[in-house]
Amino acid sequence: MVVSRIAPTPSGYLHLGNAVNFLLTAWYVRSQGGRLLLRIDDMDATRCREVFVDDVFYALEWLGIEIDAGPSGTEAFYRDYSMTRKTERYRGELQKLEEQSGLLYACECSRKTLEGYGGSVYPRLCRDSRHNLETHRSAMRIHVPDGTAVRVGERTIMLDREMGDFILWRKDGLPAYQFVSVIEDRDLGVNALVRGEDLLVSSAAQRYLAPMMGAERFANATFIHHPLFMGEGQKKLSKSEGAYSLKMMGYTQRGREMVFAEARRLAALVGIEPV
Ligand SMILES: [Zn+2]
């Protein structure tokens, strides 16, 4: 059975692009007779806020999307689902991954040092460092060997060139997005993902991790990456800018029509049946 999830990060008000992705995910799951889960990623406590969690539930109701499992509201979310209380468990997963893969290393590089190298691919300065998983005072990266090709749907991503040795654990003591995402999707039994094209390289990074973390279903999941809903001037929408936020547009009927029209257009492009 298809199991997928809507997985917002409550770090800002949702925008039209998020709503379009929610609809595409829900349509895909319904058309496959699958299960739709809600997983709110509030790991980054410095950016996430309760009003943004409220906004997720408001948006789901406004779109008429029903969830099969997961938090039913903001209160239930903070009571039973918040990821911020699972830090120790994630730390245990990191330890296990280190022991089993031998690919992790500590990175002491400052942002300034890395800026000097330009580009987004880490230059492996700390690759041969003696890491210390006990203290976790530095960031932890995973080695992505040269020539690492990862298949995502129809496409193949050269992960060493597109992302390089990426971060699993942040210097500030929190697990990084790619790492947590694989753990949570594994534990929920997710086997299908509907995402924007901006997450294509992230999908590759997560697929690279999945087999090392016992996430077999995720490693063999169906990936559908859809074009993004663009704002004026074909700019990618961002939560932090607030433009095109559902809240600012007042959750109006006009906004709803825009979201549905755009979702139907993109659904046709990626072969999802609106249901
Ligand atoms: Zn480093």
PDB file of C-alpha atoms and ligand atoms in Angstrom:
ATOM      1  CA  MET A   1       0.000   0.000   0.000  1.00  0.00           C
ATOM      2  CA  VAL A   2       1.184   3.511  -0.816  1.00  0.00           C
ATOM      3  CA  VAL A   3       2.183   5.452   2.306  1.00  0.00           C
ATOM      4  CA  SER A   4       3.078   9.102   1.887  1.00  0.00           C
ATOM      5  CA  ARG A   5       3.199  12.180   3.999  1.00  0.00           C
ATOM      6  CA  ILE A   6       2.747  15.909   4.068  1.00  0.00           C
ATOM      7  CA  ALA A   7       5.807  17.199   5.904  1.00  0.00           C
ATOM      8  CA  PRO A   8       5.852  20.941   6.496  1.00  0.00           C
ATOM      9  CA  THR A   9       8.429  22.802   8.563  1.00  0.00           C
ATOM     10  CA  PRO A  10       6.625  25.353  10.749  1.00  0.00           C
ATOM     11  CA  SER A  11       9.208  28.089  10.282  1.00  0.00           C
ATOM     12  CA  GLY A  12       6.912  30.565   8.555  1.00  0.00           C
ATOM     13  CA  TYR A  13       3.389  30.957   7.203  1.00  0.00           C
ATOM     14  CA  LEU A  14       2.611  28.510   4.415  1.00  0.00           C
ATOM     15  CA  HIS A  15       2.579  29.928   0.910  1.00  0.00           C
ATOM     16  CA  LEU A  16       0.700  28.975  -2.235  1.00  0.00           C
ATOM     17  CA  GLY A  17       3.491  26.613  -3.257  1.00  0.00           C
ATOM     18  CA  ASN A  18       3.176  24.639  -0.019  1.00  0.00           C
ATOM     19  CA  ALA A  19      -0.592  24.357  -0.507  1.00  0.00           C
ATOM     20  CA  VAL A  20      -0.104  23.107  -4.064  1.00  0.00           C
ATOM     21  CA  ASN A  21       2.308  20.442  -2.809  1.00  0.00           C
ATOM     22  CA  PHE A  22      -0.153  19.377  -0.084  1.00  0.00           C
ATOM     23  CA  LEU A  23      -2.874  18.899  -2.693  1.00  0.00           C
ATOM     24  CA  LEU A  24      -0.634  16.977  -5.095  1.00  0.00           C
ATOM     25  CA  THR A  25       0.457  14.672  -2.277  1.00  0.00           C
ATOM     26  CA  ALA A  26      -3.127  14.091  -1.129  1.00  0.00           C
ATOM     27  CA  TRP A  27      -4.328  13.435  -4.702  1.00  0.00           C
ATOM     28  CA  TYR A  28      -1.540  10.986  -5.370  1.00  0.00           C
ATOM     29  CA  VAL A  29      -2.236   9.028  -2.181  1.00  0.00           C
ATOM     30  CA  ARG A  30      -6.013   8.991  -2.741  1.00  0.00           C
ATOM     31  CA  SER A  31      -5.664   7.920  -6.363  1.00  0.00           C
ATOM     32  CA  GLN A  32      -3.532   4.970  -5.179  1.00  0.00           C
ATOM     33  CA  GLY A  33      -5.857   4.056  -2.328  1.00  0.00           C
ATOM     34  CA  GLY A  34      -2.996   4.713   0.091  1.00  0.00           C
ATOM     35  CA  ARG A  35      -2.447   6.229   3.497  1.00  0.00           C
ATOM     36  CA  LEU A  36      -1.724   9.914   4.030  1.00  0.00           C
ATOM     37  CA  LEU A  37       0.278  10.951   7.076  1.00  0.00           C
ATOM     38  CA  LEU A  38       1.113  14.320   8.574  1.00  0.00           C
ATOM     39  CA  ARG A  39       4.601  14.853   9.912  1.00  0.00           C
ATOM     40  CA  ILE A  40       5.523  18.326  11.129  1.00  0.00           C
ATOM     41  CA  ASP A  41       9.265  18.886  11.259  1.00  0.00           C
ATOM     42  CA  ASP A  42       9.896  21.309  14.135  1.00  0.00           C
ATOM     43  CA  MET A  43      13.439  20.124  14.838  1.00  0.00           C
ATOM     44  CA  ASP A  44      14.925  23.563  14.267  1.00  0.00           C
ATOM     45  CA  ALA A  45      13.568  25.167  17.430  1.00  0.00           C
ATOM     46  CA  THR A  46      15.242  28.454  16.650  1.00  0.00           C
ATOM     47  CA  ARG A  47      12.970  28.978  13.641  1.00  0.00           C
ATOM     48  CA  CYS A  48       9.777  27.079  14.419  1.00  0.00           C
ATOM     49  CA  ARG A  49       6.818  28.684  16.166  1.00  0.00           C
ATOM     50  CA  GLU A  50       3.415  27.635  17.421  1.00  0.00           C
ATOM     51  CA  VAL A  51       1.522  30.089  15.183  1.00  0.00           C
ATOM     52  CA  PHE A  52       3.069  28.376  12.174  1.00  0.00           C
ATOM     53  CA  VAL A  53       1.924  24.967  13.454  1.00  0.00           C
ATOM     54  CA  ASP A  54      -1.598  26.425  13.786  1.00  0.00           C
ATOM     55  CA  ASP A  55      -1.288  27.604  10.201  1.00  0.00           C
ATOM     56  CA  VAL A  56      -0.606  24.025   8.981  1.00  0.00           C
ATOM     57  CA  PHE A  57      -3.842  22.718  10.487  1.00  0.00           C
ATOM     58  CA  TYR A  58      -5.784  25.703   9.235  1.00  0.00           C
ATOM     59  CA  ALA A  59      -4.441  25.177   5.709  1.00  0.00           C
ATOM     60  CA  LEU A  60      -5.279  21.461   5.667  1.00  0.00           C
ATOM     61  CA  GLU A  61      -8.844  22.183   6.651  1.00  0.00           C
ATOM     62  CA  TRP A  62      -9.128  25.009   4.126  1.00  0.00           C
ATOM     63  CA  LEU A  63      -7.934  22.669   1.381  1.00  0.00           C
ATOM     64  CA  GLY A  64     -10.271  19.891   2.532  1.00  0.00           C
ATOM     65  CA  ILE A  65      -7.410  17.438   3.091  1.00  0.00           C
ATOM     66  CA  GLU A  66      -8.015  14.649   5.575  1.00  0.00           C
ATOM     67  CA  ILE A  67      -5.077  12.956   7.245  1.00  0.00           C
ATOM     68  CA  ASP A  68      -5.090   9.237   8.097  1.00  0.00           C
ATOM     69  CA  ALA A  69      -2.517   9.432  10.886  1.00  0.00           C
ATOM     70  CA  GLY A  70      -0.485  12.029  12.738  1.00  0.00           C
ATOM     71  CA  PRO A  71      -1.310  14.966  14.998  1.00  0.00           C
ATOM     72  CA  SER A  72      -4.927  16.169  14.859  1.00  0.00           C
ATOM     73  CA  GLY A  73      -4.179  19.711  16.005  1.00  0.00           C
ATOM     74  CA  THR A  74      -1.578  22.015  17.529  1.00  0.00           C
ATOM     75  CA  GLU A  75      -2.145  20.798  21.080  1.00  0.00           C
ATOM     76  CA  ALA A  76      -1.871  17.145  20.106  1.00  0.00           C
ATOM     77  CA  PHE A  77       1.237  17.947  18.106  1.00  0.00           C
ATOM     78  CA  TYR A  78       3.112  19.492  21.022  1.00  0.00           C
ATOM     79  CA  ARG A  79       1.854  16.816  23.398  1.00  0.00           C
ATOM     80  CA  ASP A  80       2.677  13.699  21.377  1.00  0.00           C
ATOM     81  CA  TYR A  81       4.572  14.459  18.178  1.00  0.00           C
ATOM     82  CA  SER A  82       7.085  17.295  18.567  1.00  0.00           C
ATOM     83  CA  MET A  83      10.475  16.169  17.275  1.00  0.00           C
ATOM     84  CA  THR A  84      12.371  18.447  19.636  1.00  0.00           C
ATOM     85  CA  ARG A  85      11.995  15.917  22.458  1.00  0.00           C
ATOM     86  CA  LYS A  86      13.596  13.147  20.429  1.00  0.00           C
ATOM     87  CA  THR A  87      17.096  14.629  20.230  1.00  0.00           C
ATOM     88  CA  GLU A  88      18.600  11.845  22.348  1.00  0.00           C
ATOM     89  CA  ARG A  89      17.058   9.197  20.138  1.00  0.00           C
ATOM     90  CA  TYR A  90      18.480  10.873  17.035  1.00  0.00           C
ATOM     91  CA  ARG A  91      21.851  10.999  18.757  1.00  0.00           C
ATOM     92  CA  GLY A  92      21.633   7.235  19.264  1.00  0.00           C
ATOM     93  CA  GLU A  93      20.873   6.816  15.560  1.00  0.00           C
ATOM     94  CA  LEU A  94      23.956   8.876  14.720  1.00  0.00           C
ATOM     95  CA  GLN A  95      26.109   6.654  16.902  1.00  0.00           C
ATOM     96  CA  LYS A  96      24.692   3.552  15.227  1.00  0.00           C
ATOM     97  CA  LEU A  97      25.253   4.957  11.747  1.00  0.00           C
ATOM     98  CA  GLU A  98      28.837   5.845  12.643  1.00  0.00           C
ATOM     99  CA  GLU A  99      29.520   2.315  13.875  1.00  0.00           C
ATOM    100  CA  GLN A 100      27.911   0.630  10.914  1.00  0.00           C
ATOM    101  CA  SER A 101      29.077   2.842   8.064  1.00  0.00           C
ATOM    102  CA  GLY A 102      32.422   4.223   9.256  1.00  0.00           C
ATOM    103  CA  LEU A 103      31.746   7.174   6.956  1.00  0.00           C
ATOM    104  CA  LEU A 104      31.145   9.910   9.523  1.00  0.00           C
ATOM    105  CA  TYR A 105      33.621  12.588  10.497  1.00  0.00           C
ATOM    106  CA  ALA A 106      33.641  15.714  12.607  1.00  0.00           C
ATOM    107  CA  CYS A 107      33.893  19.063  10.859  1.00  0.00           C
ATOM    108  CA  GLU A 108      35.258  22.059  12.713  1.00  0.00           C
ATOM    109  CA  CYS A 109      35.140  24.469   9.804  1.00  0.00           C
ATOM    110  CA  SER A 110      33.670  27.880  10.425  1.00  0.00           C
ATOM    111  CA  ARG A 111      31.225  29.474   8.038  1.00  0.00           C
ATOM    112  CA  LYS A 112      33.908  32.005   7.169  1.00  0.00           C
ATOM    113  CA  THR A 113      36.405  29.292   6.215  1.00  0.00           C
ATOM    114  CA  LEU A 114      33.847  27.639   3.953  1.00  0.00           C
ATOM    115  CA  GLU A 115      32.833  30.904   2.319  1.00  0.00           C
ATOM    116  CA  GLY A 116      36.458  31.283   1.271  1.00  0.00           C
ATOM    117  CA  TYR A 117      36.070  28.150  -0.854  1.00  0.00           C
ATOM    118  CA  GLY A 118      32.877  29.346  -2.506  1.00  0.00           C
ATOM    119  CA  GLY A 119      30.283  26.999  -3.899  1.00  0.00           C
ATOM    120  CA  SER A 120      27.991  24.731  -1.946  1.00  0.00           C
ATOM    121  CA  VAL A 121      30.061  21.540  -2.045  1.00  0.00           C
ATOM    122  CA  TYR A 122      32.159  21.016   1.078  1.00  0.00           C
ATOM    123  CA  PRO A 123      35.909  20.810   0.216  1.00  0.00           C
ATOM    124  CA  ARG A 124      36.475  17.878   2.639  1.00  0.00           C
ATOM    125  CA  LEU A 125      38.942  19.831   4.771  1.00  0.00           C
ATOM    126  CA  CYS A 126      38.186  17.713   7.851  1.00  0.00           C
ATOM    127  CA  ARG A 127      37.812  14.371   6.059  1.00  0.00           C
ATOM    128  CA  ASP A 128      40.707  12.776   7.948  1.00  0.00           C
ATOM    129  CA  SER A 129      40.033  14.412  11.282  1.00  0.00           C
ATOM    130  CA  ARG A 130      39.892  12.263  14.382  1.00  0.00           C
ATOM    131  CA  HIS A 131      36.288  12.680  15.325  1.00  0.00           C
ATOM    132  CA  ASN A 132      34.812  12.482  18.719  1.00  0.00           C
ATOM    133  CA  LEU A 133      31.217  11.355  18.806  1.00  0.00           C
ATOM    134  CA  GLU A 134      31.142  11.490  22.600  1.00  0.00           C
ATOM    135  CA  THR A 135      31.196  15.235  22.892  1.00  0.00           C
ATOM    136  CA  HIS A 136      29.315  16.273  19.742  1.00  0.00           C
ATOM    137  CA  ARG A 137      30.735  19.744  19.933  1.00  0.00           C
ATOM    138  CA  SER A 138      31.401  19.879  16.240  1.00  0.00           C
ATOM    139  CA  ALA A 139      29.267  19.273  13.211  1.00  0.00           C
ATOM    140  CA  MET A 140      29.225  15.726  11.825  1.00  0.00           C
ATOM    141  CA  ARG A 141      29.413  15.042   8.109  1.00  0.00           C
ATOM    142  CA  ILE A 142      29.065  11.883   6.066  1.00  0.00           C
ATOM    143  CA  HIS A 143      31.579  11.064   3.365  1.00  0.00           C
ATOM    144  CA  VAL A 144      30.120  10.875  -0.141  1.00  0.00           C
ATOM    145  CA  PRO A 145      32.809   9.168  -2.270  1.00  0.00           C
ATOM    146  CA  ASP A 146      33.682  10.437  -5.744  1.00  0.00           C
ATOM    147  CA  GLY A 147      31.359   9.074  -8.387  1.00  0.00           C
ATOM    148  CA  THR A 148      28.406   8.460  -6.046  1.00  0.00           C
ATOM    149  CA  ALA A 149      25.443   8.236  -8.432  1.00  0.00           C
ATOM    150  CA  VAL A 150      21.996   8.136  -6.829  1.00  0.00           C
ATOM    151  CA  ARG A 151      18.860   7.322  -8.734  1.00  0.00           C
ATOM    152  CA  VAL A 152      15.793   9.436  -7.899  1.00  0.00           C
ATOM    153  CA  GLY A 153      12.783   8.491  -9.987  1.00  0.00           C
ATOM    154  CA  GLU A 154      13.820   8.863 -13.614  1.00  0.00           C
ATOM    155  CA  ARG A 155      16.901  10.866 -12.837  1.00  0.00           C
ATOM    156  CA  THR A 156      20.417  10.151 -11.639  1.00  0.00           C
ATOM    157  CA  ILE A 157      22.106  12.624  -9.316  1.00  0.00           C
ATOM    158  CA  MET A 158      25.880  12.749  -8.892  1.00  0.00           C
ATOM    159  CA  LEU A 159      25.703  13.371  -5.169  1.00  0.00           C
ATOM    160  CA  ASP A 160      29.432  14.001  -4.663  1.00  0.00           C
ATOM    161  CA  ARG A 161      29.267  16.882  -7.113  1.00  0.00           C
ATOM    162  CA  GLU A 162      25.781  18.216  -6.326  1.00  0.00           C
ATOM    163  CA  MET A 163      26.041  18.185  -2.533  1.00  0.00           C
ATOM    164  CA  GLY A 164      29.286  16.598  -1.397  1.00  0.00           C
ATOM    165  CA  ASP A 165      29.924  15.434   2.168  1.00  0.00           C
ATOM    166  CA  PHE A 166      26.782  16.724   3.839  1.00  0.00           C
ATOM    167  CA  ILE A 167      25.969  17.528   7.441  1.00  0.00           C
ATOM    168  CA  LEU A 168      24.116  15.032   9.631  1.00  0.00           C
ATOM    169  CA  TRP A 169      24.600  16.805  12.925  1.00  0.00           C
ATOM    170  CA  ARG A 170      24.871  20.521  13.397  1.00  0.00           C
ATOM    171  CA  LYS A 171      27.430  22.373  15.466  1.00  0.00           C
ATOM    172  CA  ASP A 172      24.633  23.758  17.666  1.00  0.00           C
ATOM    173  CA  GLY A 173      23.778  20.238  18.863  1.00  0.00           C
ATOM    174  CA  LEU A 174      20.758  19.577  16.640  1.00  0.00           C
ATOM    175  CA  PRO A 175      20.360  16.854  14.023  1.00  0.00           C
ATOM    176  CA  ALA A 176      20.304  18.135  10.454  1.00  0.00           C
ATOM    177  CA  TYR A 177      17.312  17.985   8.125  1.00  0.00           C
ATOM    178  CA  GLN A 178      18.457  15.147   5.814  1.00  0.00           C
ATOM    179  CA  PHE A 179      19.246  12.856   8.724  1.00  0.00           C
ATOM    180  CA  VAL A 180      16.045  13.429  10.712  1.00  0.00           C
ATOM    181  CA  SER A 181      13.936  13.208   7.594  1.00  0.00           C
ATOM    182  CA  VAL A 182      15.175   9.681   6.811  1.00  0.00           C
ATOM    183  CA  ILE A 183      14.651   8.496  10.400  1.00  0.00           C
ATOM    184  CA  GLU A 184      11.103   9.841  10.574  1.00  0.00           C
ATOM    185  CA  ASP A 185      10.077   8.586   7.130  1.00  0.00           C
ATOM    186  CA  ARG A 186      11.574   5.185   7.904  1.00  0.00           C
ATOM    187  CA  ASP A 187       9.688   4.928  11.189  1.00  0.00           C
ATOM    188  CA  LEU A 188       6.424   5.953   9.507  1.00  0.00           C
ATOM    189  CA  GLY A 189       6.894   3.383   6.738  1.00  0.00           C
ATOM    190  CA  VAL A 190       6.842   6.018   3.981  1.00  0.00           C
ATOM    191  CA  ASN A 191       7.233   4.516   0.493  1.00  0.00           C
ATOM    192  CA  ALA A 192       6.171   7.411  -1.751  1.00  0.00           C
ATOM    193  CA  LEU A 193       7.202  11.072  -1.785  1.00  0.00           C
ATOM    194  CA  VAL A 194       5.680  13.968  -3.666  1.00  0.00           C
ATOM    195  CA  ARG A 195       8.017  16.957  -3.557  1.00  0.00           C
ATOM    196  CA  GLY A 196       8.998  20.105  -5.356  1.00  0.00           C
ATOM    197  CA  GLU A 197      11.906  19.944  -7.775  1.00  0.00           C
ATOM    198  CA  ASP A 198      13.957  22.062  -5.382  1.00  0.00           C
ATOM    199  CA  LEU A 199      14.250  18.968  -3.172  1.00  0.00           C
ATOM    200  CA  LEU A 200      15.653  16.676  -5.870  1.00  0.00           C
ATOM    201  CA  VAL A 201      19.211  16.740  -4.510  1.00  0.00           C
ATOM    202  CA  SER A 202      17.865  16.340  -0.957  1.00  0.00           C
ATOM    203  CA  SER A 203      16.011  13.238  -2.107  1.00  0.00           C
ATOM    204  CA  ALA A 204      19.291  11.888  -3.471  1.00  0.00           C
ATOM    205  CA  ALA A 205      21.068  12.589  -0.163  1.00  0.00           C
ATOM    206  CA  GLN A 206      18.293  10.824   1.734  1.00  0.00           C
ATOM    207  CA  ARG A 207      18.325   7.856  -0.614  1.00  0.00           C
ATOM    208  CA  TYR A 208      22.080   7.623  -0.094  1.00  0.00           C
ATOM    209  CA  LEU A 209      21.543   7.433   3.682  1.00  0.00           C
ATOM    210  CA  ALA A 210      18.501   5.165   3.656  1.00  0.00           C
ATOM    211  CA  PRO A 211      20.141   1.740   3.073  1.00  0.00           C
ATOM    212  CA  MET A 212      22.711   2.456   5.818  1.00  0.00           C
ATOM    213  CA  MET A 213      19.903   3.247   8.240  1.00  0.00           C
ATOM    214  CA  GLY A 214      17.672   0.264   7.616  1.00  0.00           C
ATOM    215  CA  ALA A 215      15.188   2.388   5.682  1.00  0.00           C
ATOM    216  CA  GLU A 216      14.521  -0.176   2.958  1.00  0.00           C
ATOM    217  CA  ARG A 217      11.084   1.136   2.041  1.00  0.00           C
ATOM    218  CA  PHE A 218      12.392   4.646   1.707  1.00  0.00           C
ATOM    219  CA  ALA A 219      15.335   3.470  -0.405  1.00  0.00           C
ATOM    220  CA  ASN A 220      12.865   1.844  -2.806  1.00  0.00           C
ATOM    221  CA  ALA A 221      10.246   4.582  -2.587  1.00  0.00           C
ATOM    222  CA  THR A 222       8.439   6.197  -5.507  1.00  0.00           C
ATOM    223  CA  PHE A 223       9.673   9.774  -5.925  1.00  0.00           C
ATOM    224  CA  ILE A 224       7.571  12.332  -7.761  1.00  0.00           C
ATOM    225  CA  HIS A 225       9.237  15.734  -8.093  1.00  0.00           C
ATOM    226  CA  HIS A 226       6.939  18.409  -9.430  1.00  0.00           C
ATOM    227  CA  PRO A 227       7.750  21.878 -10.823  1.00  0.00           C
ATOM    228  CA  LEU A 228       7.468  24.669  -8.269  1.00  0.00           C
ATOM    229  CA  PHE A 229       4.732  27.212  -8.056  1.00  0.00           C
ATOM    230  CA  MET A 230       6.542  30.419  -8.998  1.00  0.00           C
ATOM    231  CA  GLY A 231       5.840  33.953  -7.894  1.00  0.00           C
ATOM    232  CA  GLU A 232       6.153  37.096  -9.959  1.00  0.00           C
ATOM    233  CA  GLY A 233       9.274  37.166 -12.101  1.00  0.00           C
ATOM    234  CA  GLN A 234       9.436  33.355 -11.890  1.00  0.00           C
ATOM    235  CA  LYS A 235      10.957  33.541  -8.447  1.00  0.00           C
ATOM    236  CA  LYS A 236      10.824  30.628  -6.060  1.00  0.00           C
ATOM    237  CA  LEU A 237       8.470  31.345  -3.159  1.00  0.00           C
ATOM    238  CA  SER A 238       9.945  31.508   0.291  1.00  0.00           C
ATOM    239  CA  LYS A 239       8.207  31.214   3.636  1.00  0.00           C
ATOM    240  CA  SER A 240      10.327  33.908   5.197  1.00  0.00           C
ATOM    241  CA  GLU A 241       9.268  36.546   2.706  1.00  0.00           C
ATOM    242  CA  GLY A 242       5.584  36.193   3.491  1.00  0.00           C
ATOM    243  CA  ALA A 243       4.608  37.048  -0.059  1.00  0.00           C
ATOM    244  CA  TYR A 244       1.909  34.752  -1.386  1.00  0.00           C
ATOM    245  CA  SER A 245       1.348  33.383   2.099  1.00  0.00           C
ATOM    246  CA  LEU A 246      -2.066  31.833   2.542  1.00  0.00           C
ATOM    247  CA  LYS A 247      -2.501  33.883   5.697  1.00  0.00           C
ATOM    248  CA  MET A 248      -1.767  37.163   3.952  1.00  0.00           C
ATOM    249  CA  MET A 249      -4.108  36.285   1.123  1.00  0.00           C
ATOM    250  CA  GLY A 250      -6.706  35.804   3.835  1.00  0.00           C
ATOM    251  CA  TYR A 251      -7.466  32.202   2.948  1.00  0.00           C
ATOM    252  CA  THR A 252      -9.890  33.553   0.368  1.00  0.00           C
ATOM    253  CA  GLN A 253     -11.982  31.767  -2.209  1.00  0.00           C
ATOM    254  CA  ARG A 254      -9.853  33.392  -4.898  1.00  0.00           C
ATOM    255  CA  GLY A 255      -6.699  32.040  -3.311  1.00  0.00           C
ATOM    256  CA  ARG A 256      -8.263  28.602  -3.109  1.00  0.00           C
ATOM    257  CA  GLU A 257      -9.142  28.682  -6.805  1.00  0.00           C
ATOM    258  CA  MET A 258      -5.577  29.691  -7.657  1.00  0.00           C
ATOM    259  CA  VAL A 259      -4.153  26.815  -5.614  1.00  0.00           C
ATOM    260  CA  PHE A 260      -6.487  24.237  -7.150  1.00  0.00           C
ATOM    261  CA  ALA A 261      -5.931  25.499 -10.701  1.00  0.00           C
ATOM    262  CA  GLU A 262      -2.147  25.393 -10.273  1.00  0.00           C
ATOM    263  CA  ALA A 263      -2.257  21.975  -8.589  1.00  0.00           C
ATOM    264  CA  ARG A 264      -4.353  20.579 -11.475  1.00  0.00           C
ATOM    265  CA  ARG A 265      -1.903  21.992 -14.016  1.00  0.00           C
ATOM    266  CA  LEU A 266       1.114  20.451 -12.245  1.00  0.00           C
ATOM    267  CA  ALA A 267      -0.734  17.188 -11.588  1.00  0.00           C
ATOM    268  CA  ALA A 268      -1.168  16.755 -15.337  1.00  0.00           C
ATOM    269  CA  LEU A 269       2.555  17.374 -15.879  1.00  0.00           C
ATOM    270  CA  VAL A 270       3.667  14.688 -13.433  1.00  0.00           C
ATOM    271  CA  GLY A 271       0.863  12.196 -14.046  1.00  0.00           C
ATOM    272  CA  ILE A 272      -1.133  12.560 -10.834  1.00  0.00           C
ATOM    273  CA  GLU A 273      -4.888  12.164 -11.049  1.00  0.00           C
ATOM    274  CA  PRO A 274      -6.795  14.909  -9.166  1.00  0.00           C
ATOM    275  CA  VAL A 275      -9.337  13.148  -6.980  1.00  0.00           C
TER     276      VAL A 275
HETATM  277 ZN    ZN B   1      35.446  20.914   8.146  1.00  0.00          ZN
END
